[in-house]
Amino acid sequence: MGSFTAKRLSLVSALLSLASRASAVRYLGTCKQIERSISPASAVFYPGSSQYAADIFHAYSSSSQNATCSVEPATPQDAAMILKIVGNTRTPYAVKSGGHTTNPGWSSTPGVQIALSRFNGVVYNATAGTARVGTGQKSEEAYHALEPFNVSIAAGRVSGVGVGGFTLGGGYSWLTNQVGVSCDTVVAFEVALPTGKVVTATNTSNADLFFGLKGGGNNFGVVTAITYKVVEQPAVWGGLVVVNGTDNIANLSQAVSQFQDNNTNPKAVIGVTYGFNPSFGGLFVSVFYYYHGPSPPAGTFDQLLAVPAISSSISVTTLTNLVSAFNGPGIAPRALWRSISIQNYTIPVLNEIANQVSIHGATAWNHSAILFTLAVEPLLPDIFSHQPNGPAAYFHTAGNFFAPSIVGISWTDATEDSFFFDLLKTVDVNVRDFAASAAGGLQPVEPPVGILYPNYASYDTPTSLLFGSNLPKLRLIQKKYDPRGVTNLTHGWKFF
């Protein structure tokens, strides 16, 4: 019996190996067909080349894969041709803007890696008050290009974030208090469709597609350019301040909660991260300050800044420099995030967040963790009232305020992946349950209020928690613009 089982397992292994080799041959055939079909402006690269390595690179190696080839389309027509070919051959593909996701396979593939790096233009239209930005741009690059005009767009808060994935996932920026989430500032998308066509989607042309792209991810085609309404951009005051020590952290949590309750200035923003690191004495808190101007009014951040700190980088600088200096979660071998929606950062809720990070931090470090954080974002409650071009796929409506929080871990040992997935889920559940309890303020943590933020959400998140009642509409839109289901050949938040 044992010998029979061993032979059977050996046969299964051999068949799987043959299937894998057959797939590799088919994927390579697709790459060669793309190479023959695209214009000279675009290019295909293979393993061994430096450009291929750059194309498949992700900030977190656990979300990277070795593609059969990478392709850099330079025109939307070539991007549409690539989609048509992978659709005809049913070859898996992925689209990478900045490569900042932690979800495995969301922008990586064993098939055809589409890198948007050649869509790198930024064109400012002073008359229209807009900027057309190629989706190969990283946020700080777009800021730098617009700096001479003293304007900016609602893009990433940390360096390395591609504008494409950021905006297609909703997009919380340093300007969210002023203009809403990034997708609410978009006036047009240029889209290469799986049918081979290239279209522009606005609130008057292909309006259903425009709705779907505002937070609906990669389910309709390849977005090659986004036109945003710009915002006047002065010099900014801001930087990172780090605090540790039990009493200091308790005082800071109180100040954070009071800032949330009392701040009415949309130009004043903080991002607060509770973290664990033995070199900081265990539990620590970092506060990223942003003021949309060179000098915040007296009293704006005073209570927060009164808490003794172990380091501070606050200065008056440009938005480009501020974002470029802030890496967010650093480049790491392995990482995962989970999204938590909190309506009210009460002092008990913040204390529980600190408690969860402190309790699980030491354990995480014993399992090869190099970063363990839970970040909160005390935003103004009217941020979802900024929807000048109508509603969006990402379900956020005026009157249903929630603030996105993110719990994240980076680690080195691949054998610990399951451990950290379970740990993150435990922290997620514990924080949500506390917020929903009497002690946490009986907060709504489930839809329609507790919708999760796609760009923070873990790969196991049900799409109903991201798109709510928009899902049936989004399915119809995808069928209309992608009737063969080509975009289901890549991973991401799927509607079906």
XYZ file of C-alpha atoms in Angstrom:
496
model
C 0.000 0.000 0.000
C 2.816 2.361 0.931
C 4.656 1.637 -2.318
C 1.456 2.269 -4.324
C 0.904 5.593 -2.589
C 4.485 6.656 -3.202
C 4.206 5.787 -6.903
C 0.919 7.677 -7.132
C 2.431 10.750 -5.513
C 5.410 10.500 -7.835
C 3.086 10.333 -10.849
C 1.097 13.342 -9.662
C 4.329 15.278 -9.136
C 5.510 14.369 -12.631
C 2.217 15.448 -14.183
C 2.307 18.758 -12.340
C 5.850 19.319 -13.535
C 4.812 18.612 -17.122
C 1.869 20.986 -16.791
C 4.154 23.670 -15.394
C 6.579 23.271 -18.286
C 3.722 23.359 -20.769
C 2.445 26.587 -19.229
C 5.911 28.110 -19.365
C 6.179 27.277 -23.069
C 2.738 28.787 -23.720
C 3.565 31.932 -21.747
C 6.818 32.316 -23.677
C 4.865 32.016 -26.922
C 2.626 34.833 -25.757
C 5.665 36.986 -24.979
C 7.055 36.390 -28.461
C 3.704 37.261 -30.044
C 3.591 40.508 -28.060
C 7.155 41.282 -29.128
C 6.172 40.899 -32.803
C 2.997 42.943 -32.460
C 3.871 46.074 -30.475
C 5.361 49.240 -31.897
C 9.104 50.085 -31.710
C 8.309 52.552 -28.921
C 7.501 49.657 -26.583
C 9.719 46.762 -25.532
C 9.728 43.215 -24.132
C 12.381 42.024 -21.677
C 13.379 38.572 -20.424
C 15.046 37.138 -17.304
C 18.688 38.124 -17.070
C 18.235 41.713 -18.179
C 18.398 44.624 -15.750
C 15.208 46.107 -17.153
C 13.312 42.859 -16.539
C 14.559 42.919 -12.935
C 13.318 46.495 -12.529
C 9.954 45.645 -14.092
C 9.181 42.760 -11.727
C 10.604 44.491 -8.633
C 8.220 45.118 -5.717
C 8.862 46.883 -2.429
C 8.065 43.572 -0.712
C 9.571 40.504 -2.314
C 6.703 38.339 -1.035
C 4.429 40.128 -3.521
C 6.832 39.673 -6.437
C 6.961 36.763 -8.889
C 9.282 35.707 -11.694
C 7.364 36.557 -14.850
C 8.089 34.804 -18.135
C 8.721 38.237 -19.610
C 8.077 41.860 -18.849
C 6.683 44.344 -21.327
C 6.817 48.115 -21.192
C 4.129 49.572 -23.437
C 4.777 53.172 -24.453
C 1.445 53.882 -26.119
C -2.113 53.105 -25.027
C -2.609 51.323 -28.338
C 0.223 48.932 -27.507
C -1.245 48.378 -24.048
C -4.564 47.476 -25.673
C -2.794 45.136 -28.096
C -1.047 43.381 -25.193
C -4.366 42.868 -23.407
C -5.919 41.485 -26.576
C -3.068 38.990 -27.009
C -3.074 37.748 -23.415
C -6.853 37.445 -23.705
C -6.646 35.376 -26.887
C -3.996 33.087 -25.397
C -5.516 33.101 -21.895
C -2.136 33.972 -20.428
C -1.984 35.313 -16.871
C -0.672 38.852 -16.612
C -0.201 41.635 -14.089
C 0.008 45.413 -14.262
C 2.520 47.334 -12.141
C 2.467 51.065 -11.524
C 4.671 51.487 -8.443
C 4.831 47.936 -7.051
C 3.864 48.985 -3.533
C 1.234 46.339 -2.761
C 1.795 43.618 -0.184
C -0.796 41.215 -1.615
C 0.868 38.325 -3.483
C 0.030 38.394 -7.186
C -1.846 41.693 -7.150
C 0.707 43.260 -9.506
C 2.923 40.278 -10.271
C 2.523 37.083 -12.293
C 4.308 34.014 -13.680
C 3.031 35.106 -17.108
C 3.336 38.569 -18.671
C 4.366 41.441 -16.404
C 3.090 44.747 -17.789
C 5.182 47.616 -16.385
C 3.766 51.100 -16.862
C 7.103 52.909 -16.463
C 7.016 54.410 -19.973
C 3.760 56.214 -19.228
C 5.735 58.824 -17.345
C 4.523 62.172 -18.656
C 3.014 64.980 -16.575
C 1.194 67.767 -18.421
C -0.216 70.744 -16.532
C -3.160 72.644 -18.030
C -3.373 75.989 -16.246
C -6.566 76.998 -18.047
C -8.461 73.853 -17.012
C -6.749 73.572 -13.647
C -5.807 69.958 -14.358
C -2.759 67.734 -14.640
C -2.577 64.697 -16.906
C -0.294 62.167 -15.244
C 1.005 58.923 -16.727
C 0.360 55.913 -14.526
C 4.037 55.003 -14.526
C 4.706 58.026 -12.320
C 5.418 57.631 -8.638
C 3.733 60.196 -6.418
C 6.875 62.141 -5.542
C 7.817 62.270 -9.234
C 4.447 63.787 -10.115
C 4.792 66.308 -7.280
C 8.251 67.278 -8.535
C 7.001 67.781 -12.101
C 4.201 70.073 -10.908
C 6.332 71.982 -8.415
C 7.349 74.773 -10.852
C 3.660 75.609 -11.275
C 2.956 75.677 -7.507
C 0.251 73.036 -7.840
C -0.083 69.369 -6.879
C -2.480 66.443 -7.088
C -4.002 64.150 -4.484
C -1.489 61.289 -4.617
C 0.612 59.229 -2.232
C 1.793 60.303 1.222
C 4.974 58.209 1.181
C 7.623 57.687 -1.464
C 7.478 54.913 -4.044
C 3.690 54.803 -4.431
C 2.589 54.656 -8.078
C -0.263 57.001 -8.955
C -2.037 54.279 -10.954
C -2.731 51.709 -8.263
C -3.107 54.434 -5.637
C -5.960 56.222 -7.410
C -7.636 53.082 -8.783
C -7.851 51.892 -5.162
C -9.433 55.114 -3.871
C -6.428 56.990 -2.554
C -6.026 58.804 0.772
C -3.557 61.690 0.436
C -2.323 64.639 2.487
C -5.039 66.602 0.661
C -7.961 64.318 1.561
C -9.343 66.730 4.164
C -9.473 69.400 1.465
C -10.566 67.536 -1.673
C -11.631 64.013 -0.678
C -9.989 60.774 -1.755
C -7.831 60.759 -4.876
C -10.390 59.125 -7.166
C -12.823 61.963 -6.374
C -10.372 64.462 -7.896
C -10.137 62.645 -11.230
C -11.750 64.206 -14.294
C -10.640 61.647 -16.891
C -9.037 58.227 -17.317
C -7.309 57.049 -20.490
C -7.954 53.307 -20.685
C -6.667 50.511 -22.915
C -9.510 48.001 -23.042
C -9.207 44.209 -23.431
C -11.155 44.521 -26.696
C -8.186 46.341 -28.242
C -9.770 49.778 -28.100
C -8.489 52.866 -26.304
C -11.115 55.117 -24.715
C -11.373 58.108 -22.426
C -13.719 57.832 -19.464
C -15.221 60.937 -17.865
C -18.479 61.699 -16.102
C -20.018 62.524 -19.504
C -18.260 60.020 -21.797
C -18.209 56.329 -20.861
C -19.619 57.505 -17.552
C -20.238 53.986 -16.253
C -16.594 53.084 -16.851
C -15.562 56.330 -15.149
C -17.588 55.291 -12.105
C -16.007 51.833 -12.083
C -12.438 53.089 -12.326
C -12.855 55.380 -9.327
C -11.697 52.824 -6.798
C -12.656 49.706 -8.782
C -9.107 48.559 -9.433
C -7.827 46.663 -12.458
C -11.114 45.077 -13.581
C -11.696 47.020 -16.795
C -8.393 47.376 -18.640
C -5.048 49.143 -18.311
C -5.237 52.796 -17.294
C -2.391 54.637 -19.008
C -3.068 58.224 -17.890
C -5.176 60.004 -15.277
C -6.251 63.634 -15.432
C -6.682 65.213 -12.003
C -7.966 68.557 -10.773
C -4.967 70.272 -9.249
C -4.681 72.036 -5.914
C -2.548 75.097 -5.216
C 0.566 73.866 -3.476
C 2.540 76.151 -1.148
C 5.615 75.257 0.869
C 4.597 72.868 3.620
C 5.351 72.441 7.296
C 5.747 68.878 8.460
C 7.828 65.873 9.306
C 8.051 62.809 11.518
C 8.156 62.879 15.334
C 8.799 59.709 17.354
C 7.671 59.199 20.951
C 8.270 56.320 23.395
C 7.704 55.621 27.062
C 4.446 54.488 28.669
C 3.419 57.858 30.099
C 4.384 59.779 26.966
C 2.431 57.391 24.748
C -0.640 57.646 26.990
C -0.457 61.450 26.838
C 0.051 61.377 23.094
C -2.977 59.119 22.587
C -5.070 61.612 24.534
C -3.735 64.451 22.374
C -4.468 62.485 19.157
C -8.057 61.876 20.218
C -8.537 65.520 21.125
C -6.998 66.648 17.819
C -9.549 64.451 16.044
C -12.403 65.949 18.080
C -11.331 69.604 17.870
C -9.529 70.158 14.581
C -11.607 71.911 11.920
C -8.751 73.092 9.702
C -8.613 70.946 6.529
C -5.011 71.989 5.954
C -3.873 70.352 9.213
C -3.341 66.580 9.059
C -1.646 63.927 11.163
C -0.902 60.280 10.553
C -0.229 58.309 13.733
C 1.577 54.965 13.826
C 1.759 52.723 16.895
C 4.736 50.434 16.421
C 6.922 47.898 18.169
C 10.685 47.815 17.891
C 13.073 46.583 20.612
C 15.601 49.259 19.646
C 13.020 51.912 20.612
C 12.330 50.202 23.924
C 9.411 48.196 22.584
C 6.239 50.210 22.001
C 6.666 53.572 20.270
C 4.463 56.024 18.387
C 5.422 58.081 15.344
C 3.362 61.068 14.258
C 3.658 62.406 10.725
C 2.621 66.059 10.655
C 1.436 67.874 7.547
C 0.310 71.450 7.248
C -0.651 72.815 3.837
C 1.394 75.963 4.224
C 4.685 77.070 5.779
C 3.325 77.863 9.242
C 0.390 76.243 11.057
C -1.723 78.625 13.145
C -0.858 78.773 16.822
C -2.557 76.012 18.772
C -3.030 73.662 15.802
C -0.618 70.950 16.953
C 0.489 72.340 20.310
C -0.887 69.586 22.559
C 0.628 66.898 20.359
C 4.017 68.567 20.158
C 4.090 69.124 23.920
C 4.706 65.387 24.432
C 8.477 64.725 24.773
C 9.954 63.071 21.677
C 13.065 61.038 20.953
C 13.391 62.411 17.404
C 11.859 65.010 15.113
C 12.334 65.886 11.421
C 9.839 68.764 11.276
C 10.820 71.513 8.848
C 9.417 73.841 6.199
C 9.998 72.257 2.811
C 8.383 71.267 -0.466
C 5.767 68.537 -0.770
C 8.218 66.645 -2.990
C 10.938 66.682 -0.350
C 8.537 65.858 2.475
C 7.131 62.785 0.725
C 10.489 61.679 -0.695
C 11.964 61.608 2.811
C 9.166 59.438 4.174
C 9.465 55.836 3.027
C 6.495 54.517 4.975
C 6.860 50.756 5.477
C 10.369 50.164 4.171
C 11.486 47.706 1.514
C 11.328 44.256 3.094
C 11.540 40.576 2.175
C 7.964 39.805 3.248
C 5.024 41.944 4.314
C 1.259 41.982 4.704
C -1.330 44.592 5.632
C -4.913 44.537 6.835
C -7.464 47.335 6.668
C -9.549 48.389 9.679
C -12.226 51.091 9.545
C -12.706 53.196 12.658
C -15.255 55.991 12.956
C -14.008 57.562 16.180
C -10.510 57.319 17.647
C -11.558 57.591 21.271
C -8.914 57.438 23.975
C -9.975 53.875 24.943
C -9.720 52.764 21.289
C -6.240 54.252 20.921
C -5.170 52.674 24.209
C -6.411 49.310 22.955
C -4.475 49.770 19.715
C -1.330 50.487 21.745
C -2.086 47.457 23.895
C -2.474 45.150 20.880
C 0.816 46.304 19.367
C 2.614 45.965 22.681
C 1.164 42.510 23.479
C 1.942 40.980 20.084
C 5.124 42.903 19.278
C 7.598 40.801 21.226
C 6.070 37.593 19.884
C 6.263 38.912 16.326
C 9.956 39.755 16.793
C 10.625 36.212 17.944
C 9.255 35.012 14.593
C 11.558 37.188 12.416
C 9.495 40.401 12.348
C 11.408 43.553 11.434
C 8.429 45.940 11.538
C 5.074 45.766 13.319
C 2.753 48.782 13.169
C -0.858 49.879 13.406
C -1.492 53.288 11.871
C -4.515 55.512 12.415
C -5.665 58.511 10.381
C -7.761 61.111 12.235
C -9.449 62.831 9.282
C -12.264 65.358 9.113
C -15.749 63.761 9.132
C -16.831 65.515 5.913
C -14.136 64.069 3.626
C -16.693 62.060 1.640
C -18.702 65.157 0.756
C -16.098 65.999 -1.919
C -17.462 64.140 -4.956
C -17.784 66.784 -7.714
C -17.932 64.169 -10.468
C -20.428 61.856 -8.810
C -20.183 58.620 -6.838
C -17.414 56.045 -7.122
C -16.917 52.288 -7.140
C -15.098 52.575 -3.813
C -18.137 52.828 -1.574
C -17.909 56.066 0.392
C -20.826 58.396 0.819
C -21.401 61.683 2.620
C -22.720 61.019 6.102
C -21.132 57.567 6.360
C -17.730 58.663 7.641
C -15.002 56.204 8.539
C -11.249 56.579 8.808
C -8.932 53.959 7.332
C -6.501 52.264 9.699
C -3.834 49.779 8.718
C -2.112 47.033 10.659
C 1.040 45.796 8.991
C 3.975 43.483 9.591
C 7.236 42.959 7.705
C 9.353 39.870 8.330
C 12.180 37.827 6.851
C 11.380 34.107 7.237
C 9.066 32.682 4.546
C 8.215 29.708 6.757
C 6.471 32.138 9.119
C 3.984 33.427 6.526
C 1.008 31.619 8.026
C 1.921 32.746 11.516
C 1.927 36.403 10.521
C -1.273 36.103 8.491
C -3.012 34.713 11.586
C -1.420 37.303 13.868
C -2.592 40.190 11.705
C -6.090 38.764 11.594
C -6.111 38.429 15.390
C -5.094 42.059 15.875
C -7.635 43.172 13.259
C -10.487 41.316 14.979
C -9.459 42.440 18.448
C -9.376 46.117 17.492
C -12.668 45.973 15.593
C -14.392 44.071 18.386
C -13.181 46.571 20.948
C -14.371 49.530 18.851
C -17.787 47.865 18.533
C -18.020 47.204 22.268
C -19.472 49.526 24.872
C -15.948 50.402 26.032
C -14.996 51.375 22.472
C -18.102 53.457 21.898
C -20.372 50.939 20.108
C -18.888 51.936 16.781
C -20.196 50.537 13.476
C -17.431 48.380 12.040
C -19.451 46.556 9.379
C -20.945 47.872 6.090
C -22.443 50.198 5.059
C -20.385 52.369 7.406
C -17.428 50.071 8.045
C -16.333 49.714 4.413
C -12.642 48.812 4.120
C -10.020 50.667 2.100
C -8.876 48.529 -0.886
C -5.274 49.747 -0.837
C -4.831 48.560 2.755
C -6.911 45.386 2.617
C -5.501 41.854 2.832
C -6.013 39.435 -0.051
C -8.610 37.413 1.896
C -10.976 40.386 2.269
C -14.437 39.795 0.721
C -15.053 42.343 -2.034
C -18.416 43.183 -0.471
C -16.450 44.872 2.325
C -14.785 47.145 -0.251
C -17.551 47.932 -2.717
C -20.722 47.309 -0.718
C -23.944 47.687 -2.712
C -21.973 48.805 -5.779
C -20.956 45.218 -6.596
C -23.907 44.311 -8.904
C -23.380 47.500 -10.910
C -19.641 46.889 -11.158
C -20.211 43.373 -12.499
C -22.373 44.759 -15.305
C -19.774 47.414 -16.156
C -16.992 44.837 -16.315
C -19.053 42.611 -18.622
C -19.720 45.578 -20.910
C -16.095 46.668 -21.318
C -14.443 43.265 -20.865
C -16.941 40.759 -22.284
C -14.382 37.920 -22.429
C -13.251 38.347 -18.822
C -9.650 39.098 -19.789
C -9.058 41.155 -16.645
C -9.844 38.063 -14.580
C -6.503 36.688 -15.819
C -4.835 39.023 -13.327
C -5.312 39.124 -9.570
C -6.779 41.920 -7.498
C -10.237 42.718 -6.126
C -12.521 40.708 -8.374
C -16.227 41.324 -8.760
C -17.111 37.706 -9.593
